[in-house]
Structures are given as structure tokens and as C-alpha cells.
Amino acid sequence: MAFHVMLIPSMNCPSNCNYCWGVDKESETMSIETIKEVVEWLENFREEPVTFTFHGGEPLLAGFDFYREALPLLSKRLSHLKPAFALQSNLWLLTPEMAQLFSEYNIPVGSSLDGPKDVNDFQRGKGYYEKTMRGYEIAKANDLSVSFICTFTSHSIKLKEEIFNYFLENGLNLKLHPALPSLRAEDPEKWALSPEEYGELLIYLLDEYLEHADEIEVKNIDHLAKAVFMRRGTVCTYVDCMGDTFAVGPDGSIYPCYRFVGMPDYVMGNVRDHPSMEDLAESEAWKLLHRFKDYVDEECSDCKYIKFCRGGCPYNALNRDGEIEGVDPHCTAYKMIFKELTDRVNKEFLTSSLPIPGMSQPGKNSKASVMKLMLKPS
């Protein structure tokens, strides 16, 4: 797992999406002084390259002046860490001035779009589609790379064909996210997608992707196919992320991941104290997540896919009391898609001539196959 620090300038957000569990309307906004403390903390914390992702809430609430100061501080004073940047935003507050600044730092942008206007606005809120697309147009005009996360819920799973075709016809790459039961919501299951539905959705998207591989990217399928080929997970859901990913909240508190920001039981330290890895390892949050790792080693030891997923996401596995009662509940879905990918690539080996890694890559017009997905450059 690569070294990743998520910076959370605010847990507030101008939107109020129906299924969202991560917004705090009373949240403070991160100061530039906290960024300076982040720099002091990380200067001698680790030696390998770091990626900073500005996340939230809505990170653009911090405003242009914050980023105009923060980006040079992080990039110049931590130049020995070769910092890279990313941004996750609903794009509503994006201005041409901000977009130009982000372009100067080659910052890719992730946003949220749940499909065509009627589907998106039913799940997220009235008028949300148009606000997001206005920001998207500003981003494109400033040569920012934008990709969309599409959240599938208990409602939109019934519209999967319409949603996939929307992304395909509009030339938008797709990364999907299953709506999760929240550790904070009063009705955590209302929008949640069941593991079986999620597994069936992944298999459906695999079929569609293989049919339209020259026209669209389905990033989840790429990651899953790569995991099967490399015999290990390649993104955070499917690896032991503990100790390699951290999130810094608006007040400088350090958490294991952005999903825990604002939850006092998961505070590991504060950037003002410049904690070492050993200091963070003394926190109860660190110990809890490493208990999850040990739990996976024991409970999943006989699973043929343990190296591919490592029990899934620890956040998903925790109950509302912060206790471990099982692995990620989407385990069923992961097994379904890993089995499908494994069975299909084995069949391809038996029935066709396949490209050899390091040799010629598949041409644009060649027939799609699972192996070709596995061999795609990252």
C-alpha cells in the first residue's frame, strides 16, 4: 500500500445527499496553520513518496486562498517525498481561478454522479445534477482530469442498465460505490446495497465492460482484474491499509481514514504533536484496526481469495459500537466477482491464444478479454 494522507479541510458540505453519512454542518474549517503542522509532522515521519487527497465533507469550502498557500507549502517543503495531489469534490464551489491552480499542480479530481439527472437528483437532491455539471464544465475548460464515482443504492440497482448506458453514451468513465450502512445514521440500512446485489452488479458490469472496452473504463473492474492477476489487492479496500493511510481532520486530529473523521474514538493523535509511527501505534484506534487484521488472518485463512481482498474494508466490518463481529459484509460480493474473473481467465487460457506480459499489448480493435483487462497499464 502506498503512503497516503487524506486532508479534510471541512466536514461540512453545501449538499445534503440522501444517503450521505459523512457531513457535519457544524464543522470548523482547516486553517493554513494546520497545513504547516502537517508539513512539520511529515518532514521526518516516513521516507517514501506521499499522495495527498483533499477530501471532506466538501474540501472546496476552504476557499481559494487556502489552496494557494497550502499547495506550495506541501509541494516545496516536502519535495523529498515527491508529493502528488488529488481532490474529491462535488464541484459546486469550483471557480475558474481554483481550477487553474489545481491544473498547475496536475491534480486529478474525483466527483460524484449517480447517473442521469432524474436518478442522480432522486438519490442526492433536487438540482444537484446541474450544479455538479456546471463545475465539471469549469474543470474541463481548465484541462483538469475528472472521474466520477457512481453510488449504487437499493433504489438505483434496479436501474443499472440505464445508468451504465448514461456513462457510456456521455463518454464518462465509471467508478462505482455501493451505498453502505452508516456507523452514524439513524436508519443505516435504508439506502444500503445488499452484498448479493453488489456482486451481481459487478458481474453485470464485467460483461458490459468486455463488450465496450474501447469506449469506457470501469475502474472497479480494472482494479479487481489486476488483483487476480497480481495475486494481491491494488486499492485500499482490498489491502492492509493500516499504517499506510491516514486522515487529518479540520482541527489537525489524525485518524486511520477519512471515514472516521469526527468520531472521537478513532483519533490517533494530532499533527500539532508531530507523532511518530510508534506514537500512533499506541492509540486505541490503531490497536482496533490491527485486531481486524489479525481477525482476517484467522477467520479467512482457508479462503482462496484472502490475498486478493484481506477481508475488505475495516470500516465496513465494524459495528456501531466499534467492535469486530466479522469481515467486510460485502465479502459475498467480493467472492462472487473474484470467482467470476478467475473462472473466465482460466477458460481463456484453455480456449485461446493470449498475449504474454511484457510482449505486445492488445490493440485498440482487438477483442476484449479478462486477461487484457489484467494487462492494462495502471
Short mmCIF file of C-alpha atoms in Angstrom, two decimals:
data_model
loop_
_atom_site.label_atom_id
_atom_site.label_comp_id
_atom_site.label_asym_id
_atom_site.label_seq_id
_atom_site.Cartn_x
_atom_site.Cartn_y
_atom_site.Cartn_z
CA MET A 1 0.00 0.00 0.00
CA ALA A 2 1.38 3.41 -1.00
CA PHE A 3 1.71 6.15 1.62
CA HIS A 4 -1.48 8.22 1.53
CA VAL A 5 -2.52 11.20 3.65
CA MET A 6 -6.08 12.48 3.30
CA LEU A 7 -6.52 16.13 4.24
CA ILE A 8 -10.05 17.03 5.34
CA PRO A 9 -10.41 20.85 5.28
CA SER A 10 -14.04 20.63 6.39
CA MET A 11 -16.64 18.00 7.22
CA ASN A 12 -19.34 20.48 6.20
CA CYS A 13 -20.85 20.33 2.72
CA PRO A 14 -23.26 22.57 0.79
CA SER A 15 -25.17 19.50 -0.36
CA ASN A 16 -27.29 17.18 1.75
CA CYS A 17 -27.33 13.92 -0.18
CA ASN A 18 -29.97 11.48 0.98
CA TYR A 19 -27.62 8.57 1.64
CA CYS A 20 -24.59 10.52 2.88
CA TRP A 21 -23.21 9.70 6.31
CA GLY A 22 -20.17 11.95 6.44
CA VAL A 23 -21.36 15.56 6.79
CA ASP A 24 -21.12 17.76 9.86
CA LYS A 25 -22.83 21.10 9.27
CA GLU A 26 -21.15 22.50 12.39
CA SER A 27 -17.65 21.55 11.26
CA GLU A 28 -14.83 24.03 11.55
CA THR A 29 -12.62 24.75 8.54
CA MET A 30 -8.96 23.80 8.49
CA SER A 31 -6.54 26.68 8.85
CA ILE A 32 -3.31 27.15 6.95
CA GLU A 33 -1.57 26.79 10.33
CA THR A 34 -2.73 23.18 10.42
CA ILE A 35 -1.19 22.60 6.99
CA LYS A 36 2.08 23.97 8.34
CA GLU A 37 1.84 21.48 11.20
CA VAL A 38 1.20 18.68 8.67
CA VAL A 39 4.42 19.67 6.95
CA GLU A 40 6.34 19.66 10.24
CA TRP A 41 4.86 16.27 11.13
CA LEU A 42 5.69 14.60 7.82
CA GLU A 43 9.16 16.03 7.20
CA ASN A 44 10.79 13.14 9.04
CA PHE A 45 7.83 10.78 9.52
CA ARG A 46 8.43 8.48 6.53
CA GLU A 47 10.74 8.48 3.54
CA GLU A 48 8.65 7.11 0.68
CA PRO A 49 6.58 9.24 -1.74
CA VAL A 50 3.25 10.52 -0.44
CA THR A 51 -0.08 11.26 -2.07
CA PHE A 52 -2.29 13.93 -0.51
CA THR A 53 -6.00 13.76 -1.21
CA PHE A 54 -8.17 16.72 -0.24
CA HIS A 55 -11.46 15.19 0.86
CA GLY A 56 -14.47 16.02 3.01
CA GLY A 57 -17.26 16.92 3.57
CA GLU A 58 -16.56 19.39 0.81
CA PRO A 59 -12.89 20.40 0.61
CA LEU A 60 -13.54 23.45 -1.59
CA LEU A 61 -15.22 25.15 1.39
CA ALA A 62 -11.67 26.01 2.46
CA GLY A 63 -11.55 28.52 -0.38
CA PHE A 64 -9.03 29.60 -3.00
CA ASP A 65 -6.67 31.37 -0.59
CA PHE A 66 -6.27 28.19 1.47
CA TYR A 67 -5.14 26.18 -1.56
CA ARG A 68 -2.96 28.99 -2.91
CA GLU A 69 -0.94 28.73 0.32
CA ALA A 70 -1.31 25.02 1.09
CA LEU A 71 -0.17 23.57 -2.22
CA PRO A 72 3.23 25.34 -2.34
CA LEU A 73 3.82 24.53 1.33
CA LEU A 74 3.21 20.84 0.82
CA SER A 75 4.96 20.53 -2.54
CA LYS A 76 8.10 22.53 -1.74
CA ARG A 77 8.78 21.76 1.92
CA LEU A 78 8.03 18.08 1.38
CA SER A 79 9.68 17.86 -2.03
CA HIS A 80 11.87 14.97 -0.79
CA LEU A 81 8.64 12.93 -0.52
CA LYS A 82 7.72 13.66 -4.16
CA PRO A 83 4.17 14.65 -3.17
CA ALA A 84 1.29 14.06 -5.55
CA PHE A 85 -2.18 15.52 -5.07
CA ALA A 86 -5.79 14.56 -5.67
CA LEU A 87 -9.14 16.15 -4.87
CA GLN A 88 -12.56 14.66 -4.13
CA SER A 89 -15.32 17.27 -4.55
CA ASN A 90 -18.91 17.68 -5.68
CA LEU A 91 -17.55 20.57 -7.83
CA TRP A 92 -20.29 23.02 -6.85
CA LEU A 93 -17.83 25.58 -5.49
CA LEU A 94 -15.20 25.19 -8.19
CA THR A 95 -14.21 28.50 -9.78
CA PRO A 96 -12.02 29.09 -12.85
CA GLU A 97 -9.40 30.54 -10.51
CA MET A 98 -9.35 27.36 -8.40
CA ALA A 99 -9.39 25.12 -11.46
CA GLN A 100 -6.40 26.91 -12.96
CA LEU A 101 -4.47 26.49 -9.70
CA PHE A 102 -5.30 22.77 -9.50
CA SER A 103 -4.24 22.38 -13.12
CA GLU A 104 -0.83 23.87 -12.33
CA TYR A 105 -0.33 21.08 -9.78
CA ASN A 106 -1.73 18.35 -12.08
CA ILE A 107 -4.43 17.47 -9.56
CA PRO A 108 -6.92 14.84 -10.75
CA VAL A 109 -10.44 15.39 -9.48
CA GLY A 110 -12.92 12.80 -8.33
CA SER A 111 -16.56 13.80 -8.12
CA SER A 112 -19.92 12.14 -7.62
CA LEU A 113 -22.57 11.46 -10.23
CA ASP A 114 -25.15 8.72 -9.81
CA GLY A 115 -26.30 8.60 -13.42
CA PRO A 116 -28.75 10.66 -15.48
CA LYS A 117 -30.40 13.70 -13.95
CA ASP A 118 -33.55 12.01 -12.63
CA VAL A 119 -31.63 9.18 -10.93
CA ASN A 120 -28.92 11.47 -9.57
CA ASP A 121 -31.34 14.04 -8.15
CA PHE A 122 -33.63 11.43 -6.60
CA GLN A 123 -30.70 9.96 -4.66
CA ARG A 124 -28.70 13.09 -3.98
CA GLY A 125 -31.10 16.05 -4.10
CA LYS A 126 -33.08 18.27 -6.45
CA GLY A 127 -30.89 20.42 -8.68
CA TYR A 128 -27.70 18.58 -7.70
CA TYR A 129 -27.06 17.25 -11.22
CA GLU A 130 -26.92 20.70 -12.81
CA LYS A 131 -24.69 22.09 -10.06
CA THR A 132 -22.21 19.25 -10.50
CA MET A 133 -22.18 19.55 -14.27
CA ARG A 134 -21.51 23.30 -14.09
CA GLY A 135 -18.42 22.56 -12.03
CA TYR A 136 -17.47 19.78 -14.41
CA GLU A 137 -17.52 22.20 -17.34
CA ILE A 138 -15.19 24.59 -15.47
CA ALA A 139 -12.86 21.69 -14.72
CA LYS A 140 -12.78 20.57 -18.36
CA ALA A 141 -12.16 24.13 -19.56
CA ASN A 142 -9.02 24.18 -17.40
CA ASP A 143 -7.81 20.75 -18.54
CA LEU A 144 -8.48 19.02 -15.23
CA SER A 145 -8.91 15.28 -15.33
CA VAL A 146 -12.28 14.42 -13.75
CA SER A 147 -13.65 10.99 -12.97
CA PHE A 148 -16.98 10.22 -11.34
CA ILE A 149 -17.96 7.87 -8.55
CA CYS A 150 -21.44 6.46 -9.03
CA THR A 151 -23.13 5.31 -5.83
CA PHE A 152 -25.48 2.39 -6.33
CA THR A 153 -28.23 2.12 -3.74
CA SER A 154 -31.18 -0.13 -3.03
CA HIS A 155 -33.07 2.18 -5.41
CA SER A 156 -30.66 2.63 -8.31
CA ILE A 157 -29.63 -1.01 -8.54
CA LYS A 158 -32.93 -1.52 -10.36
CA LEU A 159 -31.75 0.97 -12.99
CA LYS A 160 -28.26 -0.40 -13.62
CA GLU A 161 -28.71 -0.67 -17.40
CA GLU A 162 -29.89 2.93 -17.69
CA ILE A 163 -27.04 4.16 -15.50
CA PHE A 164 -24.32 2.25 -17.35
CA ASN A 165 -25.63 3.45 -20.71
CA TYR A 166 -25.63 7.04 -19.45
CA PHE A 167 -21.91 6.86 -18.62
CA LEU A 168 -21.16 5.04 -21.87
CA GLU A 169 -23.07 7.44 -24.11
CA ASN A 170 -21.62 10.53 -22.44
CA GLY A 171 -18.01 9.37 -22.63
CA LEU A 172 -17.61 9.25 -18.85
CA ASN A 173 -15.50 6.62 -17.11
CA LEU A 174 -17.20 4.85 -14.23
CA LYS A 175 -16.14 4.02 -10.71
CA LEU A 176 -18.92 2.59 -8.61
CA HIS A 177 -19.51 2.66 -4.90
CA PRO A 178 -22.09 0.55 -3.07
CA ALA A 179 -24.14 2.54 -0.56
CA LEU A 180 -23.07 1.45 2.89
CA PRO A 181 -24.83 1.17 6.21
CA SER A 182 -23.50 4.08 8.25
CA LEU A 183 -21.97 3.92 11.72
CA ARG A 184 -23.66 7.29 12.35
CA ALA A 185 -27.09 7.28 10.64
CA GLU A 186 -30.35 6.63 12.50
CA ASP A 187 -31.60 4.39 9.68
CA PRO A 188 -28.33 2.91 8.38
CA GLU A 189 -29.88 0.28 6.09
CA LYS A 190 -32.33 2.48 4.14
CA TRP A 191 -30.15 3.08 1.08
CA ALA A 192 -27.66 0.26 1.57
CA LEU A 193 -26.97 -2.19 -1.24
CA SER A 194 -27.00 -5.85 -0.24
CA PRO A 195 -23.82 -7.90 -0.81
CA GLU A 196 -25.63 -10.22 -3.24
CA GLU A 197 -26.90 -7.28 -5.29
CA TYR A 198 -23.44 -5.75 -5.30
CA GLY A 199 -21.87 -8.99 -6.51
CA GLU A 200 -24.44 -9.32 -9.30
CA LEU A 201 -23.81 -5.69 -10.25
CA LEU A 202 -20.07 -6.28 -10.54
CA ILE A 203 -20.61 -9.29 -12.79
CA TYR A 204 -23.08 -7.32 -14.92
CA LEU A 205 -20.52 -4.52 -15.29
CA LEU A 206 -17.81 -7.01 -16.18
CA ASP A 207 -19.96 -8.26 -19.06
CA GLU A 208 -20.73 -4.73 -20.23
CA TYR A 209 -17.12 -3.65 -19.89
CA LEU A 210 -15.86 -6.51 -22.03
CA GLU A 211 -18.44 -5.52 -24.64
CA HIS A 212 -17.45 -1.84 -24.61
CA ALA A 213 -13.81 -1.88 -23.50
CA ASP A 214 -12.76 0.59 -26.22
CA GLU A 215 -15.41 3.11 -25.17
CA ILE A 216 -15.34 3.27 -21.37
CA GLU A 217 -13.30 2.38 -18.30
CA VAL A 218 -14.94 0.71 -15.33
CA LYS A 219 -12.26 1.34 -12.74
CA ASN A 220 -13.55 -1.18 -10.18
CA ILE A 221 -13.31 -3.99 -12.71
CA ASP A 222 -9.81 -2.87 -13.68
CA HIS A 223 -8.72 -2.98 -10.02
CA LEU A 224 -10.33 -6.35 -9.38
CA ALA A 225 -8.88 -7.91 -12.53
CA LYS A 226 -5.45 -6.57 -11.64
CA ALA A 227 -5.78 -8.05 -8.14
CA VAL A 228 -6.49 -11.51 -9.54
CA PHE A 229 -3.54 -11.24 -11.93
CA MET A 230 -1.09 -9.94 -9.29
CA ARG A 231 -2.46 -12.17 -6.50
CA ARG A 232 -2.91 -9.17 -4.19
CA GLY A 233 -5.22 -6.20 -3.79
CA THR A 234 -4.31 -2.98 -5.58
CA VAL A 235 -6.61 -0.39 -3.94
CA CYS A 236 -7.35 0.39 -0.31
CA THR A 237 -10.49 -1.73 0.10
CA TYR A 238 -8.51 -4.89 -0.65
CA VAL A 239 -5.23 -4.36 1.21
CA ASP A 240 -4.00 -3.94 4.76
CA CYS A 241 -4.18 -0.14 4.74
CA MET A 242 -3.47 0.34 8.46
CA GLY A 243 -0.33 2.39 8.95
CA ASP A 244 -0.13 3.46 5.30
CA THR A 245 -3.25 5.63 5.12
CA PHE A 246 -4.05 8.48 7.48
CA ALA A 247 -6.60 11.27 7.50
CA VAL A 248 -6.13 14.69 9.07
CA GLY A 249 -9.33 16.37 10.24
CA PRO A 250 -10.04 20.12 10.25
CA ASP A 251 -8.58 20.52 13.76
CA GLY A 252 -5.44 18.51 12.99
CA SER A 253 -6.64 15.26 14.56
CA ILE A 254 -5.20 12.16 12.89
CA TYR A 255 -7.48 9.23 12.01
CA PRO A 256 -6.96 5.89 10.23
CA CYS A 257 -9.09 7.03 7.26
CA TYR A 258 -11.41 9.86 6.22
CA ARG A 259 -14.41 7.69 7.04
CA PHE A 260 -13.62 8.02 10.74
CA VAL A 261 -13.08 11.79 10.80
CA GLY A 262 -15.17 13.43 13.51
CA MET A 263 -15.52 10.21 15.52
CA PRO A 264 -13.58 10.79 18.79
CA ASP A 265 -12.99 7.09 19.46
CA TYR A 266 -10.85 6.89 16.31
CA VAL A 267 -8.49 9.79 16.96
CA MET A 268 -4.89 8.53 16.87
CA GLY A 269 -3.10 11.78 17.63
CA ASN A 270 -2.79 15.36 16.38
CA VAL A 271 -0.40 16.88 13.85
CA ARG A 272 0.49 19.62 16.35
CA ASP A 273 2.29 16.97 18.41
CA HIS A 274 4.23 15.63 15.39
CA PRO A 275 3.64 12.00 16.46
CA SER A 276 5.91 9.20 15.31
CA MET A 277 4.56 5.95 13.92
CA GLU A 278 5.26 4.43 17.32
CA ASP A 279 3.16 7.14 18.99
CA LEU A 280 0.22 6.46 16.65
CA ALA A 281 0.54 2.73 17.28
CA GLU A 282 -0.23 3.33 20.96
CA SER A 283 -3.71 4.67 20.14
CA GLU A 284 -6.80 2.54 20.66
CA ALA A 285 -7.87 3.14 17.03
CA TRP A 286 -4.60 1.68 15.73
CA LYS A 287 -4.93 -1.33 18.01
CA LEU A 288 -8.54 -1.91 16.94
CA LEU A 289 -7.72 -1.88 13.24
CA HIS A 290 -4.80 -4.22 13.76
CA ARG A 291 -7.10 -6.55 15.68
CA PHE A 292 -9.17 -6.60 12.48
CA LYS A 293 -6.07 -7.60 10.53
CA ASP A 294 -5.42 -10.45 12.98
CA TYR A 295 -9.09 -11.44 12.80
CA VAL A 296 -8.86 -11.71 9.00
CA ASP A 297 -5.70 -13.82 9.22
CA GLU A 298 -7.58 -16.30 11.41
CA GLU A 299 -11.12 -16.24 10.04
CA CYS A 300 -10.22 -16.06 6.34
CA SER A 301 -7.18 -18.35 6.38
CA ASP A 302 -8.99 -21.02 4.33
CA CYS A 303 -10.43 -18.57 1.77
CA LYS A 304 -8.81 -18.84 -1.66
CA TYR A 305 -9.25 -15.08 -2.15
CA ILE A 306 -7.70 -13.85 1.11
CA LYS A 307 -4.69 -12.32 -0.68
CA PHE A 308 -6.99 -10.51 -3.10
CA CYS A 309 -9.12 -8.68 -0.54
CA ARG A 310 -7.69 -9.03 3.00
CA GLY A 311 -11.19 -9.10 4.46
CA GLY A 312 -12.29 -5.89 2.74
CA CYS A 313 -12.62 -2.50 4.41
CA PRO A 314 -12.24 -2.38 8.22
CA TYR A 315 -14.75 0.50 8.45
CA ASN A 316 -17.39 -1.68 6.79
CA ALA A 317 -16.63 -4.50 9.22
CA LEU A 318 -17.01 -2.54 12.45
CA ASN A 319 -20.38 -2.45 14.18
CA ARG A 320 -21.88 0.71 15.65
CA ASP A 321 -20.15 0.02 18.97
CA GLY A 322 -16.77 -0.14 17.27
CA GLU A 323 -16.44 -3.89 17.68
CA ILE A 324 -15.37 -6.51 15.15
CA GLU A 325 -18.05 -9.10 14.50
CA GLY A 326 -16.97 -10.23 11.05
CA VAL A 327 -15.20 -9.16 7.90
CA ASP A 328 -16.49 -6.57 5.44
CA PRO A 329 -20.16 -7.53 4.86
CA HIS A 330 -19.56 -7.22 1.11
CA CYS A 331 -17.38 -10.33 1.36
CA THR A 332 -20.08 -12.21 -0.56
CA ALA A 333 -19.82 -9.75 -3.44
CA TYR A 334 -16.04 -9.90 -3.49
CA LYS A 335 -16.08 -13.69 -3.65
CA MET A 336 -18.62 -13.58 -6.48
CA ILE A 337 -16.55 -11.28 -8.70
CA PHE A 338 -13.18 -12.86 -7.85
CA LYS A 339 -14.59 -16.28 -8.74
CA GLU A 340 -16.06 -14.94 -11.97
CA LEU A 341 -12.78 -13.32 -13.01
CA THR A 342 -10.75 -16.39 -12.07
CA ASP A 343 -13.07 -18.80 -13.89
CA ARG A 344 -13.14 -16.66 -17.01
CA VAL A 345 -9.40 -16.14 -17.28
CA ASN A 346 -8.81 -19.86 -16.74
CA LYS A 347 -11.26 -20.59 -19.55
CA GLU A 348 -9.47 -18.09 -21.79
CA PHE A 349 -6.16 -19.85 -21.17
CA LEU A 350 -7.70 -23.15 -22.21
CA THR A 351 -9.52 -21.93 -25.30
CA SER A 352 -7.47 -19.16 -26.89
CA SER A 353 -4.07 -17.70 -27.57
CA LEU A 354 -3.41 -14.89 -25.10
CA PRO A 355 -0.82 -12.09 -25.00
CA ILE A 356 2.26 -12.62 -22.87
CA PRO A 357 3.12 -9.99 -20.23
CA GLY A 358 5.98 -7.82 -21.41
CA MET A 359 5.27 -8.64 -25.06
CA SER A 360 2.87 -6.90 -27.43
CA GLN A 361 -0.13 -5.22 -25.82
CA PRO A 362 -3.69 -5.69 -27.10
CA GLY A 363 -4.62 -3.40 -29.96
CA LYS A 364 -7.48 -0.96 -29.77
CA ASN A 365 -9.71 -3.03 -32.01
CA SER A 366 -8.82 -6.45 -30.67
CA LYS A 367 -11.46 -8.49 -28.93
CA ALA A 368 -11.79 -7.76 -25.21
CA SER A 369 -10.90 -10.43 -22.70
CA VAL A 370 -10.38 -10.65 -18.95
CA MET A 371 -6.65 -11.16 -19.50
CA LYS A 372 -6.45 -7.94 -21.48
CA LEU A 373 -8.05 -6.12 -18.57
CA MET A 374 -5.44 -7.66 -16.29
CA LEU A 375 -2.61 -6.48 -18.55
CA LYS A 376 -3.85 -2.90 -18.91
CA PRO A 377 -1.32 -0.32 -17.71
CA SER A 378 -2.32 1.13 -14.33
#
